JSON list of C-alpha atoms in Angstrom, two decimals:
[
{"chain": "I", "resi": 1, "resn": "PHE", "atom": "CA", "xyz": [118.30, 79.68, 56.54]},
{"chain": "I", "resi": 2, "resn": "HIS", "atom": "CA", "xyz": [120.64, 80.28, 53.61]},
{"chain": "I", "resi": 3, "resn": "GLU", "atom": "CA", "xyz": [121.53, 83.39, 51.66]},
{"chain": "I", "resi": 4, "resn": "GLY", "atom": "CA", "xyz": [120.83, 81.55, 48.39]},
{"chain": "I", "resi": 5, "resn": "VAL", "atom": "CA", "xyz": [117.30, 80.53, 49.36]},
{"chain": "I", "resi": 6, "resn": "GLU", "atom": "CA", "xyz": [114.20, 82.73, 49.48]},
{"chain": "I", "resi": 7, "resn": "LEU", "atom": "CA", "xyz": [111.17, 81.43, 51.42]},
{"chain": "I", "resi": 8, "resn": "ARG", "atom": "CA", "xyz": [107.73, 82.74, 50.51]},
{"chain": "I", "resi": 9, "resn": "PHE", "atom": "CA", "xyz": [104.74, 82.13, 52.77]},
{"chain": "I", "resi": 10, "resn": "ALA", "atom": "CA", "xyz": [101.02, 82.52, 52.15]},
{"chain": "I", "resi": 11, "resn": "SER", "atom": "CA", "xyz": [98.02, 81.71, 54.36]},
{"chain": "I", "resi": 12, "resn": "ALA", "atom": "CA", "xyz": [94.59, 80.99, 52.89]},
{"chain": "I", "resi": 13, "resn": "TYR", "atom": "CA", "xyz": [92.76, 81.09, 56.24]},
{"chain": "I", "resi": 14, "resn": "ASP", "atom": "CA", "xyz": [90.70, 77.96, 55.41]},
{"chain": "I", "resi": 15, "resn": "ASN", "atom": "CA", "xyz": [89.63, 79.34, 52.04]},
{"chain": "I", "resi": 16, "resn": "SER", "atom": "CA", "xyz": [90.22, 76.87, 49.18]},
{"chain": "I", "resi": 17, "resn": "GLU", "atom": "CA", "xyz": [89.60, 79.41, 46.41]},
{"chain": "I", "resi": 18, "resn": "ARG", "atom": "CA", "xyz": [92.11, 81.81, 47.94]},
{"chain": "I", "resi": 19, "resn": "GLN", "atom": "CA", "xyz": [94.63, 78.98, 48.38]},
{"chain": "I", "resi": 20, "resn": "SER", "atom": "CA", "xyz": [94.32, 78.01, 44.70]},
{"chain": "I", "resi": 21, "resn": "GLN", "atom": "CA", "xyz": [94.93, 81.63, 43.69]},
{"chain": "I", "resi": 22, "resn": "GLN", "atom": "CA", "xyz": [97.97, 81.79, 45.98]},
{"chain": "I", "resi": 23, "resn": "ILE", "atom": "CA", "xyz": [99.43, 78.61, 44.47]},
{"chain": "I", "resi": 24, "resn": "ASP", "atom": "CA", "xyz": [98.98, 79.96, 40.93]},
{"chain": "I", "resi": 25, "resn": "SER", "atom": "CA", "xyz": [100.57, 83.25, 41.97]},
{"chain": "I", "resi": 26, "resn": "LEU", "atom": "CA", "xyz": [103.59, 81.51, 43.53]},
{"chain": "I", "resi": 27, "resn": "VAL", "atom": "CA", "xyz": [104.03, 79.33, 40.44]},
{"chain": "I", "resi": 28, "resn": "GLU", "atom": "CA", "xyz": [103.95, 82.37, 38.16]},
{"chain": "I", "resi": 29, "resn": "SER", "atom": "CA", "xyz": [106.55, 84.09, 40.36]},
{"chain": "I", "resi": 30, "resn": "GLY", "atom": "CA", "xyz": [109.07, 81.38, 39.47]},
{"chain": "I", "resi": 31, "resn": "ILE", "atom": "CA", "xyz": [109.35, 79.22, 42.60]},
{"chain": "I", "resi": 32, "resn": "ASP", "atom": "CA", "xyz": [111.51, 76.08, 42.49]},
{"chain": "I", "resi": 33, "resn": "LEU", "atom": "CA", "xyz": [109.58, 74.04, 45.08]},
{"chain": "I", "resi": 34, "resn": "LEU", "atom": "CA", "xyz": [105.99, 74.12, 46.34]},
{"chain": "I", "resi": 35, "resn": "ILE", "atom": "CA", "xyz": [105.01, 72.92, 49.82]},
{"chain": "I", "resi": 36, "resn": "VAL", "atom": "CA", "xyz": [101.27, 73.04, 50.43]},
{"chain": "I", "resi": 37, "resn": "ALA", "atom": "CA", "xyz": [98.91, 71.91, 53.19]},
{"chain": "I", "resi": 38, "resn": "PRO", "atom": "CA", "xyz": [95.60, 71.77, 51.25]},
{"chain": "I", "resi": 39, "resn": "ASN", "atom": "CA", "xyz": [92.53, 73.22, 52.89]},
{"chain": "I", "resi": 40, "resn": "GLN", "atom": "CA", "xyz": [90.42, 70.80, 50.83]},
{"chain": "I", "resi": 41, "resn": "LEU", "atom": "CA", "xyz": [92.48, 68.56, 48.54]},
{"chain": "I", "resi": 42, "resn": "SER", "atom": "CA", "xyz": [89.68, 68.09, 45.99]},
{"chain": "I", "resi": 43, "resn": "SER", "atom": "CA", "xyz": [89.28, 71.86, 45.59]},
{"chain": "I", "resi": 44, "resn": "VAL", "atom": "CA", "xyz": [92.98, 72.71, 45.49]},
{"chain": "I", "resi": 45, "resn": "SER", "atom": "CA", "xyz": [94.12, 69.75, 43.34]},
{"chain": "I", "resi": 46, "resn": "PRO", "atom": "CA", "xyz": [93.76, 71.60, 39.99]},
{"chain": "I", "resi": 47, "resn": "ALA", "atom": "CA", "xyz": [96.16, 74.33, 41.16]},
{"chain": "I", "resi": 48, "resn": "ILE", "atom": "CA", "xyz": [98.59, 71.70, 42.46]},
{"chain": "I", "resi": 49, "resn": "ASP", "atom": "CA", "xyz": [98.39, 69.88, 39.12]},
{"chain": "I", "resi": 50, "resn": "ARG", "atom": "CA", "xyz": [99.20, 73.10, 37.27]},
{"chain": "I", "resi": 51, "resn": "ALA", "atom": "CA", "xyz": [102.32, 73.55, 39.40]},
{"chain": "I", "resi": 52, "resn": "TYR", "atom": "CA", "xyz": [103.41, 69.96, 38.77]},
{"chain": "I", "resi": 53, "resn": "ASP", "atom": "CA", "xyz": [102.76, 70.26, 35.02]},
{"chain": "I", "resi": 54, "resn": "LYS", "atom": "CA", "xyz": [105.27, 73.12, 34.95]},
{"chain": "I", "resi": 55, "resn": "GLY", "atom": "CA", "xyz": [107.97, 70.87, 36.42]},
{"chain": "I", "resi": 56, "resn": "ILE", "atom": "CA", "xyz": [107.81, 72.21, 39.97]},
{"chain": "I", "resi": 57, "resn": "PRO", "atom": "CA", "xyz": [108.33, 69.58, 42.71]},
{"chain": "I", "resi": 58, "resn": "VAL", "atom": "CA", "xyz": [105.32, 69.50, 45.04]},
{"chain": "I", "resi": 59, "resn": "ILE", "atom": "CA", "xyz": [105.21, 68.36, 48.67]},
{"chain": "I", "resi": 60, "resn": "ILE", "atom": "CA", "xyz": [101.72, 67.99, 50.11]},
{"chain": "I", "resi": 61, "resn": "GLY", "atom": "CA", "xyz": [100.98, 67.79, 53.80]},
{"chain": "I", "resi": 62, "resn": "GLU", "atom": "CA", "xyz": [99.83, 67.09, 56.22]},
{"chain": "I", "resi": 63, "resn": "TYR", "atom": "CA", "xyz": [97.60, 64.06, 55.95]},
{"chain": "I", "resi": 64, "resn": "GLY", "atom": "CA", "xyz": [96.75, 61.72, 58.78]},
{"chain": "I", "resi": 65, "resn": "CYS", "atom": "CA", "xyz": [94.03, 59.67, 60.42]},
{"chain": "I", "resi": 66, "resn": "PRO", "atom": "CA", "xyz": [92.54, 59.75, 63.92]},
{"chain": "I", "resi": 67, "resn": "THR", "atom": "CA", "xyz": [93.17, 56.43, 65.62]},
{"chain": "I", "resi": 68, "resn": "LYS", "atom": "CA", "xyz": [90.92, 56.51, 68.67]},
{"chain": "I", "resi": 69, "resn": "GLY", "atom": "CA", "xyz": [88.26, 53.79, 68.41]},
{"chain": "I", "resi": 70, "resn": "LYS", "atom": "CA", "xyz": [89.50, 52.62, 64.98]},
{"chain": "I", "resi": 71, "resn": "GLU", "atom": "CA", "xyz": [90.84, 49.27, 63.89]},
{"chain": "I", "resi": 72, "resn": "PRO", "atom": "CA", "xyz": [94.61, 49.45, 63.18]},
{"chain": "I", "resi": 73, "resn": "GLU", "atom": "CA", "xyz": [94.11, 47.77, 59.79]},
{"chain": "I", "resi": 74, "resn": "SER", "atom": "CA", "xyz": [91.60, 50.39, 58.64]},
{"chain": "I", "resi": 75, "resn": "VAL", "atom": "CA", "xyz": [94.04, 53.13, 59.68]},
{"chain": "I", "resi": 76, "resn": "ARG", "atom": "CA", "xyz": [96.86, 51.47, 57.75]},
{"chain": "I", "resi": 77, "resn": "LYS", "atom": "CA", "xyz": [94.65, 51.09, 54.68]},
{"chain": "I", "resi": 78, "resn": "PHE", "atom": "CA", "xyz": [93.71, 54.76, 54.65]},
{"chain": "I", "resi": 79, "resn": "LEU", "atom": "CA", "xyz": [97.23, 56.07, 55.24]},
{"chain": "I", "resi": 80, "resn": "SER", "atom": "CA", "xyz": [98.83, 53.76, 52.67]},
{"chain": "I", "resi": 81, "resn": "SER", "atom": "CA", "xyz": [96.11, 54.57, 50.10]},
{"chain": "I", "resi": 82, "resn": "VAL", "atom": "CA", "xyz": [96.79, 58.30, 50.37]},
{"chain": "I", "resi": 83, "resn": "CYS", "atom": "CA", "xyz": [100.54, 57.67, 50.18]},
{"chain": "I", "resi": 84, "resn": "LYS", "atom": "CA", "xyz": [100.14, 55.50, 47.08]},
{"chain": "I", "resi": 85, "resn": "ALA", "atom": "CA", "xyz": [97.88, 58.02, 45.36]},
{"chain": "I", "resi": 86, "resn": "ALA", "atom": "CA", "xyz": [100.43, 60.78, 45.99]},
{"chain": "I", "resi": 87, "resn": "TYR", "atom": "CA", "xyz": [103.39, 58.75, 44.74]},
{"chain": "I", "resi": 88, "resn": "GLU", "atom": "CA", "xyz": [101.52, 57.73, 41.59]},
{"chain": "I", "resi": 89, "resn": "ARG", "atom": "CA", "xyz": [101.27, 61.45, 40.85]},
{"chain": "I", "resi": 90, "resn": "ASN", "atom": "CA", "xyz": [104.95, 62.05, 41.70]},
{"chain": "I", "resi": 91, "resn": "LEU", "atom": "CA", "xyz": [103.99, 64.00, 44.82]},
{"chain": "I", "resi": 92, "resn": "CYS", "atom": "CA", "xyz": [105.66, 63.70, 48.22]},
{"chain": "I", "resi": 93, "resn": "PRO", "atom": "CA", "xyz": [103.08, 63.23, 51.01]},
{"chain": "I", "resi": 94, "resn": "VAL", "atom": "CA", "xyz": [103.81, 64.42, 54.55]},
{"chain": "I", "resi": 95, "resn": "LEU", "atom": "CA", "xyz": [102.35, 62.27, 57.33]},
{"chain": "I", "resi": 96, "resn": "TRP", "atom": "CA", "xyz": [100.75, 63.98, 60.33]},
{"chain": "I", "resi": 97, "resn": "ALA", "atom": "CA", "xyz": [102.15, 62.35, 63.48]},
{"chain": "I", "resi": 98, "resn": "THR", "atom": "CA", "xyz": [98.93, 61.57, 65.33]},
{"chain": "I", "resi": 99, "resn": "PRO", "atom": "CA", "xyz": [99.75, 61.45, 69.08]},
{"chain": "I", "resi": 100, "resn": "LYS", "atom": "CA", "xyz": [98.89, 58.50, 71.30]},
{"chain": "I", "resi": 101, "resn": "ASP", "atom": "CA", "xyz": [95.39, 58.41, 72.80]},
{"chain": "I", "resi": 102, "resn": "GLY", "atom": "CA", "xyz": [96.35, 56.65, 76.03]},
{"chain": "I", "resi": 103, "resn": "LYS", "atom": "CA", "xyz": [98.83, 54.58, 77.99]},
{"chain": "I", "resi": 104, "resn": "ARG", "atom": "CA", "xyz": [97.10, 51.20, 77.81]},
{"chain": "I", "resi": 105, "resn": "PRO", "atom": "CA", "xyz": [98.85, 48.33, 75.93]},
{"chain": "I", "resi": 106, "resn": "GLU", "atom": "CA", "xyz": [96.16, 48.43, 73.24]},
{"chain": "I", "resi": 107, "resn": "ASP", "atom": "CA", "xyz": [97.03, 52.08, 72.62]},
{"chain": "I", "resi": 108, "resn": "THR", "atom": "CA", "xyz": [100.63, 51.38, 71.62]},
{"chain": "I", "resi": 109, "resn": "LEU", "atom": "CA", "xyz": [99.86, 51.80, 67.90]},
{"chain": "I", "resi": 110, "resn": "SER", "atom": "CA", "xyz": [97.60, 54.82, 68.33]},
{"chain": "I", "resi": 111, "resn": "GLY", "atom": "CA", "xyz": [100.43, 57.21, 67.50]},
{"chain": "I", "resi": 112, "resn": "HIS", "atom": "CA", "xyz": [101.76, 56.94, 63.95]},
{"chain": "I", "resi": 113, "resn": "TYR", "atom": "CA", "xyz": [105.21, 58.35, 64.61]},
{"chain": "I", "resi": 114, "resn": "ASN", "atom": "CA", "xyz": [107.59, 58.47, 67.56]},
{"chain": "I", "resi": 115, "resn": "ARG", "atom": "CA", "xyz": [109.02, 61.99, 67.73]},
{"chain": "I", "resi": 116, "resn": "GLU", "atom": "CA", "xyz": [111.76, 60.91, 70.12]},
{"chain": "I", "resi": 117, "resn": "THR", "atom": "CA", "xyz": [113.23, 58.09, 68.02]},
{"chain": "I", "resi": 118, "resn": "TYR", "atom": "CA", "xyz": [112.11, 59.48, 64.61]},
{"chain": "I", "resi": 119, "resn": "GLN", "atom": "CA", "xyz": [110.60, 56.15, 63.62]},
{"chain": "I", "resi": 120, "resn": "LEU", "atom": "CA", "xyz": [107.13, 54.83, 62.77]},
{"chain": "I", "resi": 121, "resn": "CYS", "atom": "CA", "xyz": [105.37, 53.16, 65.69]},
{"chain": "I", "resi": 122, "resn": "ASP", "atom": "CA", "xyz": [103.56, 50.59, 63.54]},
{"chain": "I", "resi": 123, "resn": "PRO", "atom": "CA", "xyz": [105.98, 48.23, 61.72]},
{"chain": "I", "resi": 124, "resn": "GLU", "atom": "CA", "xyz": [103.17, 47.04, 59.43]},
{"chain": "I", "resi": 125, "resn": "LEU", "atom": "CA", "xyz": [102.50, 50.62, 58.30]},
{"chain": "I", "resi": 126, "resn": "LYS", "atom": "CA", "xyz": [106.21, 51.15, 57.70]},
{"chain": "I", "resi": 127, "resn": "LYS", "atom": "CA", "xyz": [106.30, 47.97, 55.61]},
{"chain": "I", "resi": 128, "resn": "ALA", "atom": "CA", "xyz": [103.35, 49.22, 53.53]},
{"chain": "I", "resi": 129, "resn": "PHE", "atom": "CA", "xyz": [105.04, 52.59, 52.96]},
{"chain": "I", "resi": 130, "resn": "ASN", "atom": "CA", "xyz": [108.28, 50.89, 51.90]},
{"chain": "I", "resi": 131, "resn": "GLU", "atom": "CA", "xyz": [106.40, 48.76, 49.36]},
{"chain": "I", "resi": 132, "resn": "ILE", "atom": "CA", "xyz": [104.75, 51.86, 47.89]},
{"chain": "I", "resi": 133, "resn": "THR", "atom": "CA", "xyz": [107.89, 53.98, 47.71]},
{"chain": "I", "resi": 134, "resn": "GLY", "atom": "CA", "xyz": [110.18, 51.15, 46.64]},
{"chain": "I", "resi": 135, "resn": "PHE", "atom": "CA", "xyz": [112.56, 51.52, 49.57]},
{"chain": "I", "resi": 136, "resn": "LYS", "atom": "CA", "xyz": [114.37, 48.32, 50.45]},
{"chain": "I", "resi": 137, "resn": "PRO", "atom": "CA", "xyz": [115.98, 48.44, 53.92]},
{"chain": "I", "resi": 138, "resn": "THR", "atom": "CA", "xyz": [119.47, 47.05, 53.95]},
{"chain": "I", "resi": 139, "resn": "GLU", "atom": "CA", "xyz": [120.59, 44.71, 56.69]},
{"chain": "I", "resi": 140, "resn": "LYS", "atom": "CA", "xyz": [123.80, 45.54, 58.45]},
{"chain": "I", "resi": 141, "resn": "THR", "atom": "CA", "xyz": [126.41, 42.85, 58.11]},
{"chain": "I", "resi": 142, "resn": "THR", "atom": "CA", "xyz": [129.14, 42.04, 60.58]},
{"chain": "I", "resi": 143, "resn": "GLU", "atom": "CA", "xyz": [132.52, 41.44, 59.08]},
{"chain": "I", "resi": 144, "resn": "ALA", "atom": "CA", "xyz": [134.22, 38.28, 60.27]},
{"chain": "I", "resi": 145, "resn": "THR", "atom": "CA", "xyz": [137.62, 38.78, 61.83]},
{"chain": "I", "resi": 146, "resn": "THR", "atom": "CA", "xyz": [140.47, 36.29, 62.23]},
{"chain": "I", "resi": 147, "resn": "GLU", "atom": "CA", "xyz": [143.48, 36.27, 64.48]},
{"chain": "I", "resi": 148, "resn": "ALA", "atom": "CA", "xyz": [146.92, 36.50, 62.94]},
{"chain": "I", "resi": 149, "resn": "THR", "atom": "CA", "xyz": [148.95, 33.33, 63.28]},
{"chain": "I", "resi": 150, "resn": "THR", "atom": "CA", "xyz": [152.24, 33.27, 65.15]},
{"chain": "I", "resi": 151, "resn": "GLU", "atom": "CA", "xyz": [153.94, 31.88, 62.03]},
{"chain": "I", "resi": 152, "resn": "ALA", "atom": "CA", "xyz": [153.36, 35.02, 59.97]},
{"chain": "I", "resi": 153, "resn": "THR", "atom": "CA", "xyz": [156.47, 36.07, 58.08]},
{"chain": "I", "resi": 154, "resn": "THR", "atom": "CA", "xyz": [158.16, 39.43, 58.43]},
{"chain": "I", "resi": 155, "resn": "GLU", "atom": "CA", "xyz": [156.91, 40.40, 54.96]},
{"chain": "I", "resi": 156, "resn": "ALA", "atom": "CA", "xyz": [153.32, 39.49, 55.86]},
{"chain": "I", "resi": 157, "resn": "THR", "atom": "CA", "xyz": [153.54, 41.40, 59.13]},
{"chain": "I", "resi": 158, "resn": "THR", "atom": "CA", "xyz": [154.91, 44.45, 57.35]},
{"chain": "I", "resi": 159, "resn": "GLU", "atom": "CA", "xyz": [152.19, 44.22, 54.72]},
{"chain": "I", "resi": 160, "resn": "ALA", "atom": "CA", "xyz": [149.48, 43.86, 57.36]},
{"chain": "I", "resi": 161, "resn": "THR", "atom": "CA", "xyz": [150.88, 46.84, 59.24]},
{"chain": "I", "resi": 162, "resn": "THR", "atom": "CA", "xyz": [150.92, 48.92, 56.06]},
{"chain": "I", "resi": 163, "resn": "VAL", "atom": "CA", "xyz": [147.34, 47.96, 55.19]},
{"chain": "I", "resi": 164, "resn": "ALA", "atom": "CA", "xyz": [146.18, 48.67, 58.75]},
{"chain": "I", "resi": 165, "resn": "THR", "atom": "CA", "xyz": [147.91, 52.04, 58.70]},
{"chain": "I", "resi": 166, "resn": "THR", "atom": "CA", "xyz": [146.34, 52.90, 55.35]},
{"chain": "I", "resi": 167, "resn": "GLU", "atom": "CA", "xyz": [142.88, 51.86, 56.51]},
{"chain": "I", "resi": 168, "resn": "ALA", "atom": "CA", "xyz": [143.26, 53.81, 59.73]},
{"chain": "I", "resi": 169, "resn": "THR", "atom": "CA", "xyz": [144.38, 56.90, 57.82]},
{"chain": "I", "resi": 170, "resn": "THR", "atom": "CA", "xyz": [141.48, 56.56, 55.36]},
{"chain": "I", "resi": 171, "resn": "ALA", "atom": "CA", "xyz": [139.01, 56.08, 58.20]},
{"chain": "I", "resi": 172, "resn": "ALA", "atom": "CA", "xyz": [140.39, 59.12, 60.00]},
{"chain": "I", "resi": 173, "resn": "THR", "atom": "CA", "xyz": [140.14, 61.19, 56.82]},
{"chain": "I", "resi": 174, "resn": "ASP", "atom": "CA", "xyz": [136.56, 60.06, 56.23]},
{"chain": "I", "resi": 175, "resn": "ALA", "atom": "CA", "xyz": [135.69, 60.89, 59.84]},
{"chain": "I", "resi": 176, "resn": "GLU", "atom": "CA", "xyz": [137.13, 64.38, 59.43]},
{"chain": "I", "resi": 177, "resn": "THR", "atom": "CA", "xyz": [135.24, 65.10, 56.18]},
{"chain": "I", "resi": 178, "resn": "PHE", "atom": "CA", "xyz": [131.94, 63.36, 56.98]},
{"chain": "I", "resi": 179, "resn": "VAL", "atom": "CA", "xyz": [129.17, 65.66, 58.18]},
{"chain": "I", "resi": 180, "resn": "LYS", "atom": "CA", "xyz": [125.91, 64.00, 59.22]},
{"chain": "I", "resi": 181, "resn": "GLY", "atom": "CA", "xyz": [123.11, 65.64, 57.27]},
{"chain": "I", "resi": 182, "resn": "ASP", "atom": "CA", "xyz": [125.45, 66.98, 54.57]},
{"chain": "I", "resi": 183, "resn": "VAL", "atom": "CA", "xyz": [123.29, 65.55, 51.79]},
{"chain": "I", "resi": 184, "resn": "ASN", "atom": "CA", "xyz": [124.86, 67.53, 48.96]},
{"chain": "I", "resi": 185, "resn": "LYS", "atom": "CA", "xyz": [128.40, 66.83, 50.22]},
{"chain": "I", "resi": 186, "resn": "ASP", "atom": "CA", "xyz": [129.57, 70.45, 50.24]},
{"chain": "I", "resi": 187, "resn": "GLY", "atom": "CA", "xyz": [131.04, 70.20, 53.75]},
{"chain": "I", "resi": 188, "resn": "ALA", "atom": "CA", "xyz": [128.32, 72.32, 55.37]},
{"chain": "I", "resi": 189, "resn": "LEU", "atom": "CA", "xyz": [124.99, 71.63, 57.03]},
{"chain": "I", "resi": 190, "resn": "ASP", "atom": "CA", "xyz": [122.36, 74.10, 55.82]},
{"chain": "I", "resi": 191, "resn": "ILE", "atom": "CA", "xyz": [119.05, 74.58, 54.00]},
{"chain": "I", "resi": 192, "resn": "MET", "atom": "CA", "xyz": [120.63, 73.49, 50.71]},
{"chain": "I", "resi": 193, "resn": "ASP", "atom": "CA", "xyz": [120.88, 69.98, 52.16]},
{"chain": "I", "resi": 194, "resn": "VAL", "atom": "CA", "xyz": [117.13, 70.04, 52.88]},
{"chain": "I", "resi": 195, "resn": "ILE", "atom": "CA", "xyz": [116.40, 71.04, 49.28]},
{"chain": "I", "resi": 196, "resn": "SER", "atom": "CA", "xyz": [118.75, 68.36, 47.93]},
{"chain": "I", "resi": 197, "resn": "LEU", "atom": "CA", "xyz": [117.10, 65.65, 50.05]},
{"chain": "I", "resi": 198, "resn": "GLN", "atom": "CA", "xyz": [113.61, 66.82, 49.05]},
{"chain": "I", "resi": 199, "resn": "LYS", "atom": "CA", "xyz": [114.55, 66.66, 45.38]},
{"chain": "I", "resi": 200, "resn": "TRP", "atom": "CA", "xyz": [116.13, 63.24, 45.86]},
{"chain": "I", "resi": 201, "resn": "LEU", "atom": "CA", "xyz": [112.96, 61.90, 47.52]},
{"chain": "I", "resi": 202, "resn": "LEU", "atom": "CA", "xyz": [110.95, 63.26, 44.59]},
{"chain": "I", "resi": 203, "resn": "ALA", "atom": "CA", "xyz": [113.40, 61.63, 42.13]},
{"chain": "I", "resi": 204, "resn": "VAL", "atom": "CA", "xyz": [114.22, 65.08, 40.75]},
{"chain": "I", "resi": 205, "resn": "GLU", "atom": "CA", "xyz": [117.85, 64.85, 41.85]},
{"chain": "I", "resi": 206, "resn": "SER", "atom": "CA", "xyz": [119.92, 61.66, 41.80]},
{"chain": "I", "resi": 207, "resn": "LYS", "atom": "CA", "xyz": [122.94, 62.78, 43.82]},
{"chain": "I", "resi": 208, "resn": "ALA", "atom": "CA", "xyz": [122.68, 62.36, 47.59]},
{"chain": "I", "resi": 209, "resn": "ASP", "atom": "CA", "xyz": [125.05, 61.02, 50.22]},
{"chain": "I", "resi": 210, "resn": "GLY", "atom": "CA", "xyz": [123.19, 57.98, 51.55]},
{"chain": "I", "resi": 211, "resn": "LYS", "atom": "CA", "xyz": [125.21, 57.77, 54.77]},
{"chain": "I", "resi": 212, "resn": "ALA", "atom": "CA", "xyz": [124.77, 61.45, 55.55]},
{"chain": "I", "resi": 213, "resn": "SER", "atom": "CA", "xyz": [121.07, 61.36, 54.61]},
{"chain": "I", "resi": 214, "resn": "ASP", "atom": "CA", "xyz": [120.10, 58.47, 56.90]},
{"chain": "I", "resi": 215, "resn": "LEU", "atom": "CA", "xyz": [119.85, 60.59, 60.05]},
{"chain": "I", "resi": 216, "resn": "ASN", "atom": "CA", "xyz": [117.88, 58.12, 62.16]},
{"chain": "I", "resi": 217, "resn": "GLU", "atom": "CA", "xyz": [120.22, 55.30, 61.06]},
{"chain": "I", "resi": 218, "resn": "ASP", "atom": "CA", "xyz": [117.47, 52.80, 60.24]},
{"chain": "I", "resi": 219, "resn": "GLY", "atom": "CA", "xyz": [119.03, 51.79, 56.91]},
{"chain": "I", "resi": 220, "resn": "VAL", "atom": "CA", "xyz": [116.43, 53.72, 54.86]},
{"chain": "I", "resi": 221, "resn": "VAL", "atom": "CA", "xyz": [116.48, 57.30, 53.56]},
{"chain": "I", "resi": 222, "resn": "ASP", "atom": "CA", "xyz": [112.94, 58.68, 53.63]},
{"chain": "I", "resi": 223, "resn": "VAL", "atom": "CA", "xyz": [110.76, 61.60, 54.73]},
{"chain": "I", "resi": 224, "resn": "TYR", "atom": "CA", "xyz": [111.46, 60.82, 58.37]},
{"chain": "I", "resi": 225, "resn": "ASP", "atom": "CA", "xyz": [115.13, 61.64, 57.78]},
{"chain": "I", "resi": 226, "resn": "LEU", "atom": "CA", "xyz": [113.98, 64.84, 56.07]},
{"chain": "I", "resi": 227, "resn": "GLY", "atom": "CA", "xyz": [112.09, 65.89, 59.19]},
{"chain": "I", "resi": 228, "resn": "LEU", "atom": "CA", "xyz": [115.07, 65.11, 61.39]},
{"chain": "I", "resi": 229, "resn": "LEU", "atom": "CA", "xyz": [117.38, 67.04, 59.06]},
{"chain": "I", "resi": 230, "resn": "LYS", "atom": "CA", "xyz": [115.19, 70.15, 59.36]},
{"chain": "I", "resi": 231, "resn": "ARG", "atom": "CA", "xyz": [115.20, 69.86, 63.15]},
{"chain": "I", "resi": 232, "resn": "LEU", "atom": "CA", "xyz": [118.98, 69.41, 63.17]},
{"chain": "I", "resi": 233, "resn": "ILE", "atom": "CA", "xyz": [119.50, 72.56, 61.11]},
{"chain": "I", "resi": 234, "resn": "LEU", "atom": "CA", "xyz": [117.11, 74.58, 63.28]},
{"chain": "I", "resi": 235, "resn": "SER", "atom": "CA", "xyz": [118.95, 73.46, 66.42]},
{"chain": "I", "resi": 236, "resn": "LYS", "atom": "CA", "xyz": [122.15, 75.02, 65.06]},
{"chain": "I", "resi": 237, "resn": "LYS", "atom": "CA", "xyz": [120.58, 78.43, 64.58]}
]
């Protein structure tokens, strides 16, 4: 993806002991970020803890929950419990987008995540995740506008024109320099933006362009924007 980034892959083939050894080996090689899909979390956790103890950001995934024949509340409880446990350990969980089981009205919440709109299907689950992660969605406000009176003086008209011109110029400049997905604000859209957003979500890095990071424009910057950012970068290759 980027000449400054080296990606290293390892497959454990459903062997937890081998996966633990691979994690230790990657950590010793000097990696800056570990992404792992545990074969068995209880067996691999010690190796993950060793990576975290050395200051390496860890993203675990995927975790999910079958929804067919289950009560929505029990599904929410499981998913939110895993998310909370991960965040308490400063880990970033990755949710598996369970697909819908059917087309009936009662199946509307059977899929966790809508891959077309990049949003959670269950608003109650989203609310639970926001409470765990501390995200507070901001409401968009509409600025009130007033009409200029016919009695405006020449000076006021000139001033208004100058302000309008300045605002238009500033807006045009911002539009020219703004790149959606340019998290690190370097004017380019690449893998470095993915790394910056991952570190920001893990609270390892504090600098991130909020407007550029909110790719699904729901007022919240979270792992769903991270997934969309990766897809956006891949589409440009």
